[in-house]
Amino acid sequence: MDTSSRSSISSRRLVLLLALYFFFVLNLPLTTRLAGILEGLDGVSAGFVLSIPVFFVAALNLLFTLVAVKYLEKGIFITLLLLSSAVSYAMFEYGVVFDRDMMANIMQTHRGEASSYLNVASVLWFGLTGLLPALLVARVRIEHGGVLKDLRWKGVSVLGSLAAIGLVAAGYYQDYASVGRNHNYLKQLIIPTYYLSSAGGYIDQTYLTETLPWRPLGEDASVARPHRNGKPNLLVLMVGETARGMNFELNGYPRDTNAFTREQGVVSFQSVSSCGTATAVSVPCMFSRQSHDDYDAGQAGRQDNLLDVLSHAGLDITWLDNDGGCKGVCERVATRTFRPEDGGPLCDGDYCQDGVLLEPLHQALERPGSQDRVLVLHMVGSHGPTYYQRYPAEFAHFTPDCRRSDIQNCSARELVNTYDNTLYYSDYIISRVLTALKQHSNEWNTGLLYLSDHGESLGESGLYLHGMPYALAPEQQTRVPLLLWLSGEFEREIGLNRRCLQQQAREGRFSHDNLFDSVLGLMGVSTRVYRAELDMLAPCRLG
């Protein structure tokens, strides 16, 4: 190929242009948030405002100068442009923050979930801000001098960047310190430094950190048998996806999102918080013995969880998954995963609607057995942004709905309607499970516990979806629904006082931390790892 006709640019000039481009274009989520903060402050000096682009461009110029290594720089810059464009879109349009937990969530995302984020807006954004500049970098010929000349300009560039940063700090340190202290989250919006450090932390924790020895829990677990009425206990534990408690009719929401269960004796716990704001964190955490405050993914992944302790006690455990995987929770129990690519009337190749869980549930209920049993149904529930694909057309109860994935371009009414339709359909699925349990009450003492993994933002404060760092996450992402239903015989079997239970649900404050011990207590499992103080039902069990 004749390269003589190709445009050329010096390495130092390319670095400066990229620094300018990253700040003024790809860091739009940061600059818009900064603009809003500065508008709300009194007495902001014009010099401080003008110093902000100088500071960030100098810092980015310093970073890019250090990675501008001959023969490698083109590949590095192209990769950064493509990744940063995708990150910038997610941050600007949905308010996503790419911390370590989000990196774990991304790494565990299946193809259908990833494709749901593709739409005209995201493709245009990526094409114009990522692909186009990446192609320009790929096409241009980067000029270098000799080794000494390159080292000389690198030294000048580094010193010049440091000098600019130093001058800004000397003149406006107090302003930067004040804004930084009061809005500490701003560092999480800087592209590309924050998502790169998060990715590095995830890789280190997941692949480079020494594997901890396995820690067994509850190996002494047992259940007193036979039960007083001679029937085994059966609990269906439904793990919801992205359902927020404030949109449940049973929690006071003024729409009939619980139209199918409100008359079925379900008890709704009013104040329940999640362990995390993303499935990859919340699901392992809620099944672990650790709490939100001390949760460590590495430790939790190397010790027995709730399902293991139930298995130690001799219970029959089955996990039915319709949400892309159990995040390691079900590795040691019988599992069936529904694969959208296998097809079927309720699957579109990317997702299956939760109706696929009903037939295998019926099959499990009809399978005879004398062991106590726990069936876990992991739902796709209200997973966004393509909410409209989570429910059949006949469950479009609230209209007009938002039938697109770029949900930020729907009206607030359309978006809430679509989201509420997912809850309406989930409530229908819960009611079908309840009906099945009632039909099998002659063979089992039956119960159902529904608990979502995290909530969802629907445009409040400019945020969409979920995954915000927990310390910054709004209530919409952390308040989750928890429903409990027990047959009369199950209640009598465990000596449960229903009036006390209803008061607990109405007045108590609970979280994912309570699941581990509450299920052990509910199923009558005796073990040293059980903690009565975390069992939501313990105060309401007689004797």
CSV table of N, CA and C in Angstrom, one decimal, residues 86-166:
chain,number,residue,atom,x,y,z
A,86,ALA,N,-18.7,4.0,24.4
A,86,ALA,CA,-19.8,3.2,25.0
A,86,ALA,C,-20.0,3.6,26.4
A,87,VAL,N,-19.0,3.8,27.2
A,87,VAL,CA,-19.1,4.2,28.6
A,87,VAL,C,-19.8,5.5,28.7
A,88,SER,N,-19.4,6.5,27.8
A,88,SER,CA,-19.9,7.8,27.9
A,88,SER,C,-21.4,7.8,27.6
A,89,TYR,N,-21.9,7.0,26.7
A,89,TYR,CA,-23.3,6.9,26.4
A,89,TYR,C,-24.1,6.4,27.6
A,90,ALA,N,-23.6,5.3,28.1
A,90,ALA,CA,-24.3,4.7,29.3
A,90,ALA,C,-24.4,5.7,30.5
A,91,MET,N,-23.3,6.4,30.7
A,91,MET,CA,-23.3,7.4,31.8
A,91,MET,C,-24.1,8.6,31.5
A,92,PHE,N,-24.1,9.1,30.3
A,92,PHE,CA,-24.8,10.3,30.0
A,92,PHE,C,-26.4,10.0,29.9
A,93,GLU,N,-26.7,8.9,29.2
A,93,GLU,CA,-28.1,8.7,29.0
A,93,GLU,C,-28.8,8.0,30.2
A,94,TYR,N,-28.1,7.1,30.9
A,94,TYR,CA,-28.7,6.3,32.0
A,94,TYR,C,-28.2,6.6,33.4
A,95,GLY,N,-27.1,7.4,33.5
A,95,GLY,CA,-26.6,7.6,34.8
A,95,GLY,C,-25.8,6.5,35.4
A,96,VAL,N,-25.3,5.5,34.5
A,96,VAL,CA,-24.6,4.3,35.0
A,96,VAL,C,-23.2,4.8,35.5
A,97,VAL,N,-22.7,4.2,36.5
A,97,VAL,CA,-21.4,4.4,37.0
A,97,VAL,C,-20.6,3.1,36.9
A,98,PHE,N,-19.4,3.2,36.3
A,98,PHE,CA,-18.7,2.0,36.0
A,98,PHE,C,-17.7,1.7,37.2
A,99,ASP,N,-18.2,1.3,38.3
A,99,ASP,CA,-17.3,0.9,39.4
A,99,ASP,C,-17.1,-0.6,39.3
A,100,ARG,N,-16.4,-1.1,40.3
A,100,ARG,CA,-16.0,-2.5,40.3
A,100,ARG,C,-17.2,-3.5,40.2
A,101,ASP,N,-18.2,-3.1,41.0
A,101,ASP,CA,-19.5,-4.0,41.0
A,101,ASP,C,-20.1,-4.0,39.6
A,102,MET,N,-20.1,-2.8,38.9
A,102,MET,CA,-20.6,-2.8,37.6
A,102,MET,C,-19.8,-3.6,36.6
A,103,MET,N,-18.5,-3.6,36.8
A,103,MET,CA,-17.6,-4.4,35.9
A,103,MET,C,-18.0,-5.9,36.1
A,104,ALA,N,-18.2,-6.3,37.3
A,104,ALA,CA,-18.6,-7.7,37.6
A,104,ALA,C,-19.9,-8.0,36.9
A,105,ASN,N,-20.8,-7.0,36.9
A,105,ASN,CA,-22.1,-7.2,36.3
A,105,ASN,C,-22.0,-7.3,34.8
A,106,ILE,N,-21.1,-6.5,34.2
A,106,ILE,CA,-20.9,-6.5,32.8
A,106,ILE,C,-20.3,-7.8,32.3
A,107,MET,N,-19.4,-8.3,33.1
A,107,MET,CA,-18.7,-9.6,32.7
A,107,MET,C,-19.7,-10.8,32.8
A,108,GLN,N,-20.7,-10.6,33.6
A,108,GLN,CA,-21.7,-11.7,33.7
A,108,GLN,C,-23.0,-11.5,32.9
A,109,THR,N,-22.9,-10.5,32.0
A,109,THR,CA,-24.1,-10.2,31.1
A,109,THR,C,-24.1,-11.1,30.0
A,110,HIS,N,-25.3,-11.7,29.7
A,110,HIS,CA,-25.4,-12.6,28.5
A,110,HIS,C,-25.8,-11.8,27.3
A,111,ARG,N,-25.7,-12.5,26.1
A,111,ARG,CA,-25.9,-11.8,24.8
A,111,ARG,C,-27.2,-11.1,24.7
A,112,GLY,N,-28.3,-11.7,25.2
A,112,GLY,CA,-29.6,-11.0,25.1
A,112,GLY,C,-29.7,-9.7,25.9
A,113,GLU,N,-29.1,-9.7,27.1
A,113,GLU,CA,-29.1,-8.5,27.9
A,113,GLU,C,-28.3,-7.5,27.2
A,114,ALA,N,-27.1,-7.8,26.7
A,114,ALA,CA,-26.3,-6.8,26.0
A,114,ALA,C,-27.0,-6.2,24.8
A,115,SER,N,-27.6,-7.1,24.0
A,115,SER,CA,-28.3,-6.6,22.8
A,115,SER,C,-29.5,-5.7,23.1
A,116,SER,N,-30.1,-5.8,24.3
A,116,SER,CA,-31.2,-5.0,24.6
A,116,SER,C,-30.8,-3.5,24.7
A,117,TYR,N,-29.6,-3.2,24.8
A,117,TYR,CA,-29.1,-1.8,24.9
A,117,TYR,C,-28.9,-1.2,23.5
A,118,LEU,N,-29.0,-2.0,22.5
A,118,LEU,CA,-28.8,-1.5,21.1
A,118,LEU,C,-30.0,-0.8,20.6
A,119,ASN,N,-29.9,0.4,20.1
A,119,ASN,CA,-31.0,1.2,19.5
A,119,ASN,C,-30.4,2.2,18.6
A,120,VAL,N,-31.2,3.0,18.0
A,120,VAL,CA,-30.7,4.0,17.0
A,120,VAL,C,-29.8,5.0,17.7
A,121,ALA,N,-30.2,5.5,18.9
A,121,ALA,CA,-29.5,6.5,19.6
A,121,ALA,C,-28.1,6.0,20.0
A,122,SER,N,-28.1,4.8,20.6
A,122,SER,CA,-26.8,4.2,21.0
A,122,SER,C,-25.8,4.0,19.9
A,123,VAL,N,-26.4,3.5,18.7
A,123,VAL,CA,-25.6,3.2,17.6
A,123,VAL,C,-25.0,4.5,17.0
A,124,LEU,N,-25.8,5.5,16.9
A,124,LEU,CA,-25.4,6.8,16.4
A,124,LEU,C,-24.3,7.4,17.3
A,125,TRP,N,-24.5,7.3,18.6
A,125,TRP,CA,-23.6,7.9,19.5
A,125,TRP,C,-22.2,7.2,19.3
A,126,PHE,N,-22.3,5.8,19.3
A,126,PHE,CA,-21.1,5.0,19.2
A,126,PHE,C,-20.4,5.3,17.9
A,127,GLY,N,-21.2,5.4,16.8
A,127,GLY,CA,-20.6,5.6,15.5
A,127,GLY,C,-19.9,7.0,15.4
A,128,LEU,N,-20.6,8.0,15.9
A,128,LEU,CA,-20.0,9.4,15.7
A,128,LEU,C,-18.9,9.7,16.7
A,129,THR,N,-19.1,9.2,18.0
A,129,THR,CA,-18.1,9.6,19.0
A,129,THR,C,-17.0,8.6,19.2
A,130,GLY,N,-17.2,7.3,18.8
A,130,GLY,CA,-16.3,6.3,19.0
A,130,GLY,C,-15.7,5.7,17.7
A,131,LEU,N,-16.5,5.2,16.9
A,131,LEU,CA,-16.0,4.5,15.7
A,131,LEU,C,-15.4,5.5,14.7
A,132,LEU,N,-16.0,6.6,14.4
A,132,LEU,CA,-15.5,7.6,13.5
A,132,LEU,C,-14.1,8.1,13.9
A,133,PRO,N,-13.9,8.6,15.1
A,133,PRO,CA,-12.5,9.1,15.5
A,133,PRO,C,-11.6,7.9,15.6
A,134,ALA,N,-12.0,6.7,15.9
A,134,ALA,CA,-11.1,5.5,15.9
A,134,ALA,C,-10.6,5.2,14.5
A,135,LEU,N,-11.5,5.4,13.5
A,135,LEU,CA,-11.1,5.1,12.1
A,135,LEU,C,-10.1,6.2,11.7
A,136,LEU,N,-10.3,7.4,12.1
A,136,LEU,CA,-9.4,8.5,11.7
A,136,LEU,C,-8.0,8.2,12.3
A,137,VAL,N,-8.0,7.8,13.6
A,137,VAL,CA,-6.7,7.4,14.2
A,137,VAL,C,-6.1,6.2,13.4
A,138,ALA,N,-6.9,5.3,13.1
A,138,ALA,CA,-6.4,4.1,12.3
A,138,ALA,C,-5.8,4.5,11.0
A,139,ARG,N,-6.4,5.5,10.4
A,139,ARG,CA,-6.0,5.9,9.0
A,139,ARG,C,-4.8,6.8,9.0
A,140,VAL,N,-4.7,7.6,10.0
A,140,VAL,CA,-3.6,8.6,10.0
A,140,VAL,C,-2.2,8.0,10.2
A,141,ARG,N,-1.2,8.6,9.7
A,141,ARG,CA,0.1,8.1,9.9
A,141,ARG,C,0.8,8.9,11.0
A,142,ILE,N,1.2,8.3,12.1
A,142,ILE,CA,1.7,9.0,13.2
A,142,ILE,C,3.2,9.2,13.1
A,143,GLU,N,3.7,10.4,13.1
A,143,GLU,CA,5.1,10.7,12.9
A,143,GLU,C,5.9,10.7,14.2
A,144,HIS,N,7.0,10.1,14.2
A,144,HIS,CA,7.9,10.1,15.3
A,144,HIS,C,9.3,10.5,14.9
A,145,GLY,N,10.0,11.2,15.8
A,145,GLY,CA,11.4,11.5,15.5
A,145,GLY,C,12.3,10.3,16.0
A,146,GLY,N,13.5,10.6,16.2
A,146,GLY,CA,14.4,9.6,16.8
A,146,GLY,C,14.0,9.3,18.2
A,147,VAL,N,14.7,8.4,18.8
A,147,VAL,CA,14.4,8.0,20.2
A,147,VAL,C,14.7,9.2,21.1
A,148,LEU,N,15.8,9.9,20.9
A,148,LEU,CA,16.1,11.0,21.8
A,148,LEU,C,15.1,12.2,21.6
A,149,LYS,N,14.7,12.4,20.4
A,149,LYS,CA,13.7,13.5,20.1
A,149,LYS,C,12.4,13.2,20.7
A,150,ASP,N,12.0,11.9,20.7
A,150,ASP,CA,10.7,11.5,21.3
A,150,ASP,C,10.7,11.6,22.8
A,151,LEU,N,11.9,11.2,23.4
A,151,LEU,CA,12.0,11.4,24.8
A,151,LEU,C,12.0,12.8,25.2
A,152,ARG,N,12.6,13.7,24.4
A,152,ARG,CA,12.6,15.1,24.7
A,152,ARG,C,11.2,15.7,24.7
A,153,TRP,N,10.4,15.4,23.7
A,153,TRP,CA,9.1,16.0,23.6
A,153,TRP,C,8.2,15.4,24.7
A,154,LYS,N,8.4,14.1,25.0
A,154,LYS,CA,7.6,13.5,26.1
A,154,LYS,C,7.9,14.2,27.4
A,155,GLY,N,9.2,14.5,27.7
A,155,GLY,CA,9.6,15.2,28.9
A,155,GLY,C,9.0,16.6,28.9
A,156,VAL,N,9.0,17.3,27.8
A,156,VAL,CA,8.4,18.6,27.7
A,156,VAL,C,6.9,18.6,28.0
A,157,SER,N,6.3,17.6,27.3
A,157,SER,CA,4.8,17.5,27.5
A,157,SER,C,4.4,17.1,28.9
A,158,VAL,N,5.2,16.2,29.5
A,158,VAL,CA,4.9,15.8,30.9
A,158,VAL,C,5.1,17.0,31.8
A,159,LEU,N,6.2,17.7,31.7
A,159,LEU,CA,6.5,18.9,32.5
A,159,LEU,C,5.5,20.0,32.3
A,160,GLY,N,5.1,20.2,31.0
A,160,GLY,CA,4.2,21.2,30.7
A,160,GLY,C,2.8,20.9,31.4
A,161,SER,N,2.4,19.7,31.3
A,161,SER,CA,1.1,19.2,31.9
A,161,SER,C,1.1,19.4,33.4
A,162,LEU,N,2.3,19.0,34.0
A,162,LEU,CA,2.4,19.1,35.4
A,162,LEU,C,2.4,20.6,35.9
A,163,ALA,N,3.0,21.4,35.0
A,163,ALA,CA,3.1,22.9,35.4
A,163,ALA,C,1.7,23.5,35.3
A,164,ALA,N,0.9,23.1,34.3
A,164,ALA,CA,-0.4,23.6,34.1
A,164,ALA,C,-1.3,23.2,35.3
A,165,ILE,N,-1.2,21.9,35.7
A,165,ILE,CA,-1.9,21.4,36.8
A,165,ILE,C,-1.5,22.1,38.1
A,166,GLY,N,-0.2,22.3,38.3
A,166,GLY,CA,0.3,23.0,39.4
A,166,GLY,C,-0.2,24.5,39.5
